[in-house]
Amino acid sequence: MKEGMSLIVKTVARWVVGFIFLYGIYITAEGHLGPGGGFSGGIILACSYILILIAYGRRFASRNLDWRIARIMAGVAALSFLALAMLGMIFETGGNAHFFDNLIRKNLPGTAFHLFSGGNIPLLNLALAILVLASVFTAFVLLAAVRFWETRGKKFFSSLEDGP
Amino acid sequence: MPELLTLLLVFMIIAAILAIESEDLTSAVVSMGAVGFGLSVCFILLRAPEVALAQIVVEVVVLIVLLRGIVSVKPKTGPEKPDRTGLYLGVVLVGLLLVLSVYVAGEFPQLGEPSFARFPDSAGETYLKQGLALTGAANSVAAVLLDFRGLDSLGEVAVLFAALLGVMLLVRKNPRLEIKVEAESGPNGAPVEKGAAKVSEGEPK
Amino acid sequence: MIIYFLILLLFAVGLYGLLSQRNLVKLIISMSILECAADLLLIAAGWRANGSAPVIAAGQDAGQFALSSVDPLPQAMVLVSIAIGLALLLLLTAIALRLYHEYGTYDIGEIRRLRG
C-alpha cells in the first residue's frame, strides 16, 4: 500500500466513490426526463474512476478498469451509437426510412414521463455515456502517466503507450 | 436577474484577467476554474440546467487534467520576456473588436426576449411544441440533441473519439524521437545505440 | 444590453491572452476563456425573461409550454460545444506535453528559436 495518497484520502475515496458512480448512472438514465444526459453522466462516471486512480495509484486502479480495456470500450460505444442511429434506416419497413429514425418508439412507445419512453433516446444516452467514460478515462490515464526526467545530460520520457 | 448576472460576469472577467496575467501556472489554472464555475452559475440563472451540469463536470475534469498533467511536471520556466509585438497587436485588435461591437450592438436581440419569439414557426418553437409528441422525451434539449438534430451528436462522438486517438498518438514512446534527442544532448556527442533508448517504468525522483 | 457588452469584454480578455502570452499553458487557458464567452453569448440570446427551463412538466399543455420556456436550440448547440471543448483541451494538453519533451520549455518564443 505504498502507492497513492495517505490513508485518510483512501478511506474517504472508498466511501464516496460508490455514490459518485450511482449518481452518474442516475444522470445518464434520466437524461430524457430532466436535466442530465449521456455526456454529463459519462463524465461523472469517469470522475469516479479518476478518483480511484488518484487516491490509490495506477496499479490498483487498473484492477478496476484497465485503460487497454477502456479504449476498446470507447470504440465499441462509438460504433454502437452509429448502429443505433442507423437502426431506423435498416429495419424501417415503411417508405420514410431516414437516419436517426426513432424506430423503437414507433413499436414500443412506452409511457411519457416514465423511464421507458422516448424510444432509442435513452439507448443513445447510454452509448454516449460509455464513450465519454472510456475516452476521458483513457486520455487521463495516458496524460497522467507521462514523466520526464534528465540524468547525466540525457533526456528521458516515459509513458504507458509504446511506440511501434 | 440581470443585476446578479452582471455581478457574476464582472467576477468572471476579473478571474480571467488574473488567469492570464498571473506569474504562477498553478494559480492561473485555479483562476480559470473560477471562470468556469462562474459560467456554470450563469447558466443556472439563464434557465439552462442541463448545460450548467455539463459545464460544472467538464470544469472539474479540465482542472484535474491541467493540474495533474501539465503543472505537476514542474517546468523550469525562465524569466519570461514580454512579447512586445504580440502585446501591441493584442491591444490593437481587442480595441478594434470593442469599437466594432458598438456598431453591431443594435443587431442583438433584446435580452430576455429570445430570438425565436420574434418569428412565427421558428425551429426552437417547433421543438418546444412537438418535442413530447414526436419523440416522447420530456426534456426538450435531449429531444433536440438526440432526435431532431442527431447528426450534431454523431459529430460530437466522432470528435471525442478522434481526440482520444490523437492523445494516444501523441503521448507514446517514439523510439525515433528518443534517439534524436539523446544524440543531440549525449554526454560525449556519441550516437547512442538503440538499446539505451529503452526506458524503465520507474518513477524519476 | 450591458450583459452583452460584458460578455464581449470577456471574449476580448481571452483574445488578448491568446495574442500576448507566450506560455503554452496560458494559451490553453485563453482558448478556454474564449470558449466560455462564446457559450454564454449563445445561451443569453435564447433566454426568456421569467421563463422556465426547457423541461415539460406532466400534464402541461405543449402550446402553453412553448410560450413560457427558454429556447432549447442554443442549449443543445452549447452542450455539443462544451464536449468539443473538452476534447480540444485533452488534445492540446497532449501536444503541450510532447512539445515540452522535445524542447524542454513551454515558451513558444523559445521553441521557435530552438527550431531555428
Short mmCIF file of C-alpha atoms in Angstrom, two decimals:
data_model
loop_
_atom_site.label_atom_id
_atom_site.label_comp_id
_atom_site.label_asym_id
_atom_site.label_seq_id
_atom_site.Cartn_x
_atom_site.Cartn_y
_atom_site.Cartn_z
CA MET A 1 0.00 0.00 0.00
CA LYS A 2 2.89 2.31 -0.76
CA GLU A 3 1.28 3.76 -3.87
CA GLY A 4 -1.25 6.56 -3.88
CA MET A 5 -2.13 9.12 -1.27
CA SER A 6 -2.49 8.98 2.52
CA LEU A 7 -4.81 6.71 4.49
CA ILE A 8 -7.37 9.49 5.06
CA VAL A 9 -7.73 10.17 1.34
CA LYS A 10 -8.03 6.47 0.59
CA THR A 11 -10.73 5.90 3.19
CA VAL A 12 -12.81 8.89 2.12
CA ALA A 13 -12.44 7.92 -1.53
CA ARG A 14 -13.63 4.40 -0.73
CA TRP A 15 -16.75 5.75 0.96
CA VAL A 16 -17.57 8.34 -1.68
CA VAL A 17 -16.84 6.57 -4.95
CA GLY A 18 -19.92 4.36 -4.91
CA PHE A 19 -22.23 7.34 -4.52
CA ILE A 20 -20.49 9.18 -7.37
CA PHE A 21 -20.91 6.15 -9.61
CA LEU A 22 -24.59 5.81 -8.68
CA TYR A 23 -25.16 9.50 -9.35
CA GLY A 24 -23.56 9.13 -12.77
CA ILE A 25 -25.87 6.23 -13.61
CA TYR A 26 -28.87 8.25 -12.44
CA ILE A 27 -27.91 11.30 -14.52
CA THR A 28 -27.44 9.07 -17.57
CA ALA A 29 -30.64 7.11 -17.14
CA GLU A 30 -32.99 10.06 -16.64
CA GLY A 31 -31.45 12.20 -19.36
CA HIS A 32 -34.67 12.20 -21.40
CA LEU A 33 -36.84 13.15 -18.41
CA GLY A 34 -34.93 16.01 -16.83
CA PRO A 35 -31.63 17.84 -16.80
CA GLY A 36 -28.78 15.46 -17.40
CA GLY A 37 -27.88 13.23 -20.28
CA GLY A 38 -25.20 10.95 -21.58
CA PHE A 39 -22.39 13.48 -21.72
CA SER A 40 -22.66 14.75 -18.14
CA GLY A 41 -23.33 11.26 -16.79
CA GLY A 42 -20.35 9.84 -18.65
CA ILE A 43 -18.02 12.45 -17.21
CA ILE A 44 -19.32 11.80 -13.68
CA LEU A 45 -18.70 8.07 -14.18
CA ALA A 46 -15.21 8.85 -15.46
CA CYS A 47 -14.64 11.07 -12.41
CA SER A 48 -15.34 8.13 -10.09
CA TYR A 49 -12.64 6.09 -11.83
CA ILE A 50 -10.27 9.08 -11.85
CA LEU A 51 -10.81 9.44 -8.08
CA ILE A 52 -9.77 5.80 -7.58
CA LEU A 53 -6.77 6.36 -9.84
CA ILE A 54 -5.58 9.45 -7.96
CA ALA A 55 -6.23 8.08 -4.47
CA TYR A 56 -4.96 4.54 -4.90
CA GLY A 57 -2.40 4.76 -7.69
CA ARG A 58 -2.32 3.26 -11.14
CA ARG A 59 -1.70 -0.35 -10.20
CA PHE A 60 -4.79 -0.63 -8.03
CA ALA A 61 -6.93 1.31 -10.50
CA SER A 62 -6.02 -0.98 -13.38
CA ARG A 63 -7.70 -3.82 -11.48
CA ASN A 64 -11.00 -1.92 -11.69
CA LEU A 65 -10.74 -0.62 -15.23
CA ASP A 66 -7.62 -1.11 -17.26
CA TRP A 67 -7.03 1.57 -19.86
CA ARG A 68 -6.42 -1.01 -22.58
CA ILE A 69 -9.95 -2.31 -21.96
CA ALA A 70 -11.28 1.25 -21.75
CA ARG A 71 -10.02 2.15 -25.21
CA ILE A 72 -11.78 -0.89 -26.66
CA MET A 73 -14.91 0.22 -24.78
CA ALA A 74 -14.67 3.62 -26.44
CA GLY A 75 -14.55 2.10 -29.89
CA VAL A 76 -17.44 -0.28 -29.18
CA ALA A 77 -19.56 2.55 -27.75
CA ALA A 78 -18.91 4.81 -30.75
CA LEU A 79 -19.84 2.00 -33.14
CA SER A 80 -22.99 1.17 -31.17
CA PHE A 81 -24.01 4.84 -31.29
CA LEU A 82 -23.71 4.70 -35.07
CA ALA A 83 -25.57 1.39 -35.18
CA LEU A 84 -28.45 2.79 -33.11
CA ALA A 85 -28.60 5.79 -35.42
CA MET A 86 -28.77 3.54 -38.47
CA LEU A 87 -31.33 1.18 -36.94
CA GLY A 88 -34.23 3.06 -38.48
CA MET A 89 -32.60 3.07 -41.91
CA ILE A 90 -32.16 -0.69 -41.99
CA PHE A 91 -35.29 -2.09 -40.36
CA GLU A 92 -37.85 0.51 -41.34
CA THR A 93 -40.49 -1.14 -43.50
CA GLY A 94 -42.45 1.95 -44.47
CA GLY A 95 -41.36 4.40 -47.11
CA ASN A 96 -39.96 7.11 -44.85
CA ALA A 97 -36.74 5.50 -43.65
CA HIS A 98 -34.17 8.06 -42.61
CA PHE A 99 -31.07 8.49 -40.49
CA PHE A 100 -31.77 8.81 -36.74
CA ASP A 101 -35.25 7.39 -37.27
CA ASN A 102 -36.78 6.64 -33.89
CA LEU A 103 -37.86 3.10 -34.80
CA ILE A 104 -38.03 1.75 -31.24
CA ARG A 105 -40.55 4.39 -30.23
CA LYS A 106 -42.84 3.50 -33.13
CA ASN A 107 -43.05 -0.10 -31.96
CA LEU A 108 -42.70 0.30 -28.18
CA PRO A 109 -43.96 3.79 -27.34
CA GLY A 110 -43.88 3.40 -23.57
CA THR A 111 -45.49 5.94 -21.24
CA ALA A 112 -44.42 9.55 -21.34
CA PHE A 113 -42.66 10.84 -18.19
CA HIS A 114 -41.61 7.30 -17.30
CA LEU A 115 -38.20 5.72 -17.62
CA PHE A 116 -39.29 3.60 -20.58
CA SER A 117 -40.22 6.31 -23.02
CA GLY A 118 -38.58 8.14 -25.84
CA GLY A 119 -37.61 5.09 -27.87
CA ASN A 120 -33.91 5.00 -28.58
CA ILE A 121 -33.06 8.29 -26.84
CA PRO A 122 -32.14 6.51 -23.56
CA LEU A 123 -30.12 3.95 -25.51
CA LEU A 124 -28.24 6.69 -27.36
CA ASN A 125 -27.63 8.37 -23.99
CA LEU A 126 -26.19 5.12 -22.64
CA ALA A 127 -23.85 4.68 -25.62
CA LEU A 128 -22.72 8.31 -25.31
CA ALA A 129 -22.08 7.86 -21.58
CA ILE A 130 -19.93 4.77 -22.12
CA LEU A 131 -17.99 6.51 -24.88
CA VAL A 132 -17.32 9.60 -22.74
CA LEU A 133 -16.42 7.47 -19.71
CA ALA A 134 -13.94 5.39 -21.67
CA SER A 135 -12.34 8.17 -23.69
CA VAL A 136 -11.94 10.65 -20.82
CA PHE A 137 -10.58 7.95 -18.53
CA THR A 138 -8.11 6.66 -21.14
CA ALA A 139 -6.92 10.16 -22.03
CA PHE A 140 -6.46 10.99 -18.35
CA VAL A 141 -4.51 7.80 -17.62
CA LEU A 142 -2.23 8.42 -20.60
CA LEU A 143 -1.68 12.09 -19.77
CA ALA A 144 -1.09 11.47 -16.06
CA ALA A 145 1.44 8.71 -16.70
CA VAL A 146 3.78 10.91 -18.73
CA ARG A 147 7.06 11.52 -16.95
CA PHE A 148 10.13 13.49 -17.94
CA TRP A 149 13.42 13.33 -16.25
CA GLU A 150 17.02 14.04 -17.01
CA THR A 151 20.02 12.10 -15.80
CA ARG A 152 23.60 12.87 -16.82
CA GLY A 153 22.51 15.12 -19.65
CA LYS A 154 20.17 12.54 -21.16
CA LYS A 155 16.52 13.32 -21.56
CA PHE A 156 14.07 10.57 -20.75
CA PHE A 157 10.40 10.29 -21.50
CA SER A 158 8.17 7.53 -20.27
CA SER A 159 4.55 6.79 -20.91
CA LEU A 160 2.24 3.81 -20.96
CA GLU A 161 1.76 3.72 -24.70
CA ASP A 162 4.61 2.00 -26.53
CA GLY A 163 5.54 3.25 -29.96
CA PRO A 164 5.84 0.96 -32.94
CA MET B 1 -31.87 38.69 -12.51
CA PRO B 2 -29.72 40.82 -14.86
CA GLU B 3 -28.09 42.50 -11.87
CA LEU B 4 -26.91 39.19 -10.45
CA LEU B 5 -25.73 38.18 -13.91
CA THR B 6 -23.79 41.44 -14.25
CA LEU B 7 -22.06 40.85 -10.91
CA LEU B 8 -21.15 37.29 -11.90
CA LEU B 9 -19.80 38.48 -15.25
CA VAL B 10 -17.63 41.12 -13.57
CA PHE B 11 -16.31 38.39 -11.27
CA MET B 12 -15.59 36.18 -14.27
CA ILE B 13 -13.76 38.97 -16.12
CA ILE B 14 -11.57 39.68 -13.08
CA ALA B 15 -10.82 35.97 -12.74
CA ALA B 16 -9.99 35.76 -16.45
CA ILE B 17 -7.57 38.69 -16.22
CA LEU B 18 -5.93 37.07 -13.18
CA ALA B 19 -5.69 33.76 -15.03
CA ILE B 20 -3.94 35.37 -17.97
CA GLU B 21 -1.65 37.76 -16.14
CA SER B 22 -0.66 35.51 -13.22
CA GLU B 23 3.00 34.51 -12.99
CA ASP B 24 2.39 31.17 -11.31
CA LEU B 25 0.92 28.48 -13.51
CA THR B 26 -0.99 26.80 -10.68
CA SER B 27 -2.81 29.98 -9.67
CA ALA B 28 -3.54 30.67 -13.36
CA VAL B 29 -5.21 27.27 -13.70
CA VAL B 30 -7.21 27.78 -10.50
CA SER B 31 -8.37 31.20 -11.73
CA MET B 32 -9.51 29.56 -14.94
CA GLY B 33 -11.54 27.21 -12.74
CA ALA B 34 -13.19 30.26 -11.16
CA VAL B 35 -14.22 31.43 -14.64
CA GLY B 36 -15.71 28.03 -15.45
CA PHE B 37 -17.67 27.69 -12.22
CA GLY B 38 -18.97 31.25 -12.56
CA LEU B 39 -20.10 30.33 -16.07
CA SER B 40 -21.97 27.36 -14.64
CA VAL B 41 -23.85 29.61 -12.19
CA CYS B 42 -24.66 31.96 -15.10
CA PHE B 43 -26.18 29.01 -16.97
CA ILE B 44 -28.38 28.19 -14.00
CA LEU B 45 -29.56 31.81 -13.82
CA LEU B 46 -30.32 31.71 -17.55
CA ARG B 47 -32.53 28.60 -17.08
CA ALA B 48 -30.19 26.10 -18.71
CA PRO B 49 -29.74 23.41 -16.03
CA GLU B 50 -28.53 20.74 -18.45
CA VAL B 51 -25.75 22.95 -19.80
CA ALA B 52 -24.83 24.03 -16.26
CA LEU B 53 -24.43 20.40 -15.19
CA ALA B 54 -22.27 19.62 -18.21
CA GLN B 55 -20.16 22.74 -17.68
CA ILE B 56 -19.51 22.04 -14.00
CA VAL B 57 -18.40 18.44 -14.55
CA VAL B 58 -16.28 19.40 -17.56
CA GLU B 59 -14.61 22.13 -15.49
CA VAL B 60 -13.70 19.60 -12.80
CA VAL B 61 -12.11 17.30 -15.39
CA VAL B 62 -10.30 20.23 -17.03
CA LEU B 63 -8.84 21.35 -13.70
CA ILE B 64 -7.69 17.84 -12.83
CA VAL B 65 -6.13 17.30 -16.27
CA LEU B 66 -4.32 20.65 -16.28
CA LEU B 67 -3.06 20.34 -12.69
CA ARG B 68 -2.09 16.68 -12.89
CA GLY B 69 -0.94 16.61 -16.49
CA ILE B 70 0.86 19.90 -17.03
CA VAL B 71 1.59 21.73 -13.81
CA SER B 72 2.84 18.71 -11.88
CA VAL B 73 5.61 18.27 -14.47
CA LYS B 74 7.22 21.30 -12.76
CA PRO B 75 8.68 23.02 -15.80
CA LYS B 76 11.75 25.16 -15.34
CA THR B 77 10.44 28.41 -16.75
CA GLY B 78 12.98 31.15 -17.00
CA PRO B 79 12.11 34.82 -16.62
CA GLU B 80 9.61 35.49 -19.36
CA LYS B 81 10.42 38.32 -21.67
CA PRO B 82 7.18 40.04 -22.65
CA ASP B 83 6.37 39.63 -26.30
CA ARG B 84 6.20 43.27 -27.45
CA THR B 85 4.73 42.63 -30.90
CA GLY B 86 2.05 40.31 -29.56
CA LEU B 87 1.23 42.75 -26.76
CA TYR B 88 0.68 45.70 -29.09
CA LEU B 89 -1.15 43.54 -31.62
CA GLY B 90 -3.36 42.21 -28.84
CA VAL B 91 -4.23 45.66 -27.53
CA VAL B 92 -4.96 46.99 -31.03
CA LEU B 93 -7.13 44.02 -32.05
CA VAL B 94 -9.06 43.97 -28.80
CA GLY B 95 -9.73 47.72 -29.09
CA LEU B 96 -10.89 47.20 -32.67
CA LEU B 97 -13.22 44.42 -31.52
CA LEU B 98 -14.76 46.58 -28.82
CA VAL B 99 -15.22 49.53 -31.18
CA LEU B 100 -16.86 47.32 -33.79
CA SER B 101 -19.09 45.77 -31.15
CA VAL B 102 -20.68 49.18 -30.59
CA TYR B 103 -21.82 49.15 -34.22
CA VAL B 104 -23.34 45.66 -34.10
CA ALA B 105 -24.98 46.24 -30.70
CA GLY B 106 -28.26 47.19 -32.36
CA GLU B 107 -28.43 43.86 -34.15
CA PHE B 108 -28.53 41.83 -30.95
CA PRO B 109 -31.93 40.66 -29.80
CA GLN B 110 -33.17 42.31 -26.63
CA LEU B 111 -32.03 40.37 -23.60
CA GLY B 112 -34.91 38.38 -22.16
CA GLU B 113 -36.71 38.11 -25.47
CA PRO B 114 -35.41 35.03 -27.29
CA SER B 115 -34.79 35.32 -30.99
CA PHE B 116 -37.31 32.58 -31.76
CA ALA B 117 -40.12 34.53 -30.12
CA ARG B 118 -39.89 37.19 -32.82
CA PHE B 119 -40.59 34.89 -35.75
CA PRO B 120 -43.53 32.52 -36.12
CA ASP B 121 -42.77 28.83 -36.72
CA SER B 122 -39.10 29.07 -35.93
CA ALA B 123 -37.07 25.97 -35.15
CA GLY B 124 -36.97 26.44 -31.38
CA GLU B 125 -40.73 26.94 -31.13
CA THR B 126 -41.40 23.81 -33.21
CA TYR B 127 -39.09 21.75 -31.00
CA LEU B 128 -40.85 23.00 -27.88
CA LYS B 129 -44.36 22.42 -29.23
CA GLN B 130 -43.87 18.99 -30.80
CA GLY B 131 -40.93 17.57 -28.86
CA LEU B 132 -43.02 15.50 -26.48
CA ALA B 133 -45.47 14.33 -29.14
CA LEU B 134 -42.83 13.34 -31.71
CA THR B 135 -40.07 11.88 -29.54
CA GLY B 136 -41.65 11.04 -26.18
CA ALA B 137 -38.85 12.77 -24.26
CA ALA B 138 -39.92 15.29 -21.64
CA ASN B 139 -36.59 17.11 -21.82
CA SER B 140 -36.64 19.27 -24.93
CA VAL B 141 -32.85 19.57 -25.03
CA ALA B 142 -32.46 15.78 -25.13
CA ALA B 143 -35.10 15.62 -27.86
CA VAL B 144 -33.23 18.21 -29.93
CA LEU B 145 -29.83 16.69 -29.25
CA LEU B 146 -30.56 13.04 -29.91
CA ASP B 147 -33.56 13.03 -32.22
CA PHE B 148 -34.18 16.20 -34.19
CA ARG B 149 -30.53 17.08 -34.55
CA GLY B 150 -28.91 13.69 -34.07
CA LEU B 151 -26.16 14.46 -36.54
CA ASP B 152 -24.77 17.03 -34.10
CA SER B 153 -24.38 14.30 -31.51
CA LEU B 154 -22.82 11.99 -34.05
CA GLY B 155 -20.25 14.69 -34.83
CA GLU B 156 -19.61 15.11 -31.10
CA VAL B 157 -18.98 11.37 -30.78
CA ALA B 158 -16.60 11.49 -33.74
CA VAL B 159 -14.69 14.45 -32.27
CA LEU B 160 -14.33 12.78 -28.86
CA PHE B 161 -13.09 9.58 -30.46
CA ALA B 162 -10.66 11.48 -32.69
CA ALA B 163 -9.33 13.36 -29.64
CA LEU B 164 -8.74 10.04 -27.88
CA LEU B 165 -6.85 8.75 -30.94
CA GLY B 166 -4.82 11.97 -31.05
CA VAL B 167 -3.86 11.70 -27.38
CA MET B 168 -2.85 8.07 -27.82
CA LEU B 169 -0.77 9.00 -30.85
CA LEU B 170 0.97 11.97 -29.23
CA VAL B 171 1.71 10.51 -25.79
CA ARG B 172 3.79 7.50 -26.61
CA LYS B 173 7.37 6.47 -26.63
CA ASN B 174 8.51 7.02 -30.17
CA PRO B 175 11.95 5.41 -30.43
CA ARG B 176 12.96 7.58 -33.37
CA LEU B 177 12.41 10.81 -31.45
CA GLU B 178 14.14 9.37 -28.40
CA ILE B 179 17.33 8.61 -30.33
CA LYS B 180 17.36 12.03 -31.95
CA VAL B 181 17.05 13.92 -28.68
CA GLU B 182 19.66 11.79 -26.96
CA ALA B 183 22.11 12.07 -29.83
CA GLU B 184 21.84 15.85 -29.66
CA SER B 185 22.50 16.06 -25.94
CA GLY B 186 24.56 12.93 -25.35
CA PRO B 187 27.48 13.21 -22.92
CA ASN B 188 30.25 12.81 -25.49
CA GLY B 189 28.30 13.62 -28.58
CA ALA B 190 28.47 9.94 -29.44
CA PRO B 191 25.40 8.46 -31.09
CA VAL B 192 23.53 6.32 -28.63
CA GLU B 193 22.63 2.81 -29.68
CA LYS B 194 19.01 1.80 -29.83
CA GLY B 195 19.05 -0.33 -26.70
CA ALA B 196 19.86 2.62 -24.49
CA ALA B 197 16.71 4.40 -25.53
CA LYS B 198 14.57 1.88 -23.70
CA VAL B 199 13.26 3.47 -20.56
CA SER B 200 12.14 1.66 -17.48
CA GLU B 201 8.70 2.13 -15.99
CA GLY B 202 10.07 3.53 -12.71
CA GLU B 203 9.50 6.99 -11.35
CA PRO B 204 12.24 9.54 -11.92
CA LYS B 205 12.65 11.04 -8.42
CA MET C 1 -27.67 45.24 -23.15
CA ILE C 2 -24.86 45.66 -20.62
CA ILE C 3 -24.73 41.85 -20.32
CA TYR C 4 -23.79 41.55 -23.98
CA PHE C 5 -21.02 44.11 -23.56
CA LEU C 6 -19.63 42.28 -20.54
CA ILE C 7 -19.66 39.02 -22.49
CA LEU C 8 -17.80 40.77 -25.31
CA LEU C 9 -15.32 42.08 -22.73
CA LEU C 10 -14.74 38.52 -21.52
CA PHE C 11 -14.22 37.47 -25.13
CA ALA C 12 -11.76 40.36 -25.55
CA VAL C 13 -9.82 39.28 -22.46
CA GLY C 14 -9.50 35.78 -23.92
CA LEU C 15 -8.42 37.16 -27.29
CA TYR C 16 -5.85 39.42 -25.64
CA GLY C 17 -4.41 36.45 -23.75
CA LEU C 18 -4.24 34.38 -26.91
CA LEU C 19 -2.31 37.14 -28.70
CA SER C 20 0.00 38.38 -25.99
CA GLN C 21 1.00 35.34 -23.94
CA ARG C 22 3.90 33.06 -24.80
CA ASN C 23 3.44 30.24 -22.32
CA LEU C 24 1.64 27.22 -23.80
CA VAL C 25 -0.44 26.69 -20.64
CA LYS C 26 -1.55 30.32 -20.74
CA LEU C 27 -2.57 29.86 -24.38
CA ILE C 28 -4.69 26.83 -23.45
CA ILE C 29 -6.31 28.85 -20.65
CA SER C 30 -7.03 31.77 -23.01
CA MET C 31 -8.66 29.44 -25.51
CA SER C 32 -10.85 28.04 -22.73
CA ILE C 33 -11.93 31.56 -21.72
CA LEU C 34 -12.81 32.41 -25.33
CA GLU C 35 -14.97 29.31 -25.46
CA CYS C 36 -16.71 30.28 -22.20
CA ALA C 37 -17.62 33.70 -23.62
CA ALA C 38 -18.98 32.23 -26.86
CA ASP C 39 -21.12 29.70 -24.97
CA LEU C 40 -22.52 32.35 -22.69
CA LEU C 41 -23.43 34.63 -25.62
CA LEU C 42 -25.40 31.84 -27.29
CA ILE C 43 -27.29 30.91 -24.12
CA ALA C 44 -28.04 34.57 -23.31
CA ALA C 45 -29.51 35.05 -26.80
CA GLY C 46 -32.03 32.30 -26.11
CA TRP C 47 -33.04 33.43 -22.64
CA ARG C 48 -36.64 34.47 -21.98
CA ALA C 49 -37.29 36.77 -19.05
CA ASN C 50 -39.10 34.84 -16.28
CA GLY C 51 -39.04 31.77 -18.49
CA SER C 52 -38.84 28.17 -17.37
CA ALA C 53 -36.25 25.52 -18.11
CA PRO C 54 -37.00 23.58 -21.32
CA VAL C 55 -38.33 20.53 -19.49
CA ILE C 56 -42.06 19.95 -19.89
CA ALA C 57 -43.97 19.01 -16.75
CA ALA C 58 -46.54 16.22 -16.64
CA GLY C 59 -49.98 17.45 -17.63
CA GLN C 60 -48.72 20.73 -19.09
CA ASP C 61 -50.12 21.88 -22.41
CA ALA C 62 -47.46 21.91 -25.14
CA GLY C 63 -48.63 25.20 -26.66
CA GLN C 64 -48.61 26.86 -23.25
CA PHE C 65 -45.15 25.40 -22.62
CA ALA C 66 -43.82 26.84 -25.88
CA LEU C 67 -44.90 30.31 -24.78
CA SER C 68 -43.17 30.15 -21.38
CA SER C 69 -39.92 28.25 -21.93
CA VAL C 70 -36.47 29.34 -22.98
CA ASP C 71 -35.07 28.33 -26.37
CA PRO C 72 -33.77 24.71 -26.36
CA LEU C 73 -31.82 25.02 -29.62
CA PRO C 74 -28.87 27.14 -28.35
CA GLN C 75 -28.67 24.90 -25.28
CA ALA C 76 -28.25 21.81 -27.44
CA MET C 77 -25.61 23.58 -29.53
CA VAL C 78 -23.70 24.74 -26.44
CA LEU C 79 -23.79 21.23 -25.00
CA VAL C 80 -22.06 19.93 -28.14
CA SER C 81 -19.65 22.86 -27.97
CA ILE C 82 -18.70 22.02 -24.36
CA ALA C 83 -18.00 18.42 -25.35
CA ILE C 84 -15.81 19.56 -28.23
CA GLY C 85 -14.03 21.97 -25.88
CA LEU C 86 -13.15 19.10 -23.54
CA ALA C 87 -11.81 17.04 -26.46
CA LEU C 88 -9.80 20.04 -27.67
CA LEU C 89 -8.30 20.57 -24.23
CA LEU C 90 -7.23 16.94 -23.90
CA LEU C 91 -5.56 17.11 -27.32
CA LEU C 92 -3.86 20.45 -26.57
CA THR C 93 -2.55 19.07 -23.27
CA ALA C 94 -1.01 16.12 -25.11
CA ILE C 95 0.56 18.48 -27.66
CA ALA C 96 1.96 20.69 -24.88
CA LEU C 97 3.49 17.69 -23.10
CA ARG C 98 5.06 16.47 -26.35
CA LEU C 99 6.48 19.92 -27.08
CA TYR C 100 7.88 20.07 -23.55
CA HIS C 101 9.59 16.77 -24.12
CA GLU C 102 11.06 17.93 -27.42
CA TYR C 103 12.27 21.36 -26.35
CA GLY C 104 12.27 21.39 -22.54
CA THR C 105 10.18 24.55 -22.27
CA TYR C 106 6.62 25.81 -22.56
CA ASP C 107 7.67 29.17 -24.05
CA ILE C 108 6.66 29.33 -27.70
CA GLY C 109 9.25 32.02 -28.46
CA GLU C 110 11.96 29.75 -27.08
CA ILE C 111 10.57 26.83 -29.08
CA ARG C 112 10.71 28.91 -32.26
CA ARG C 113 14.30 29.88 -31.50
CA LEU C 114 15.32 26.26 -30.87
CA ARG C 115 13.71 25.16 -34.11
CA GLY C 116 15.91 27.65 -35.91
#
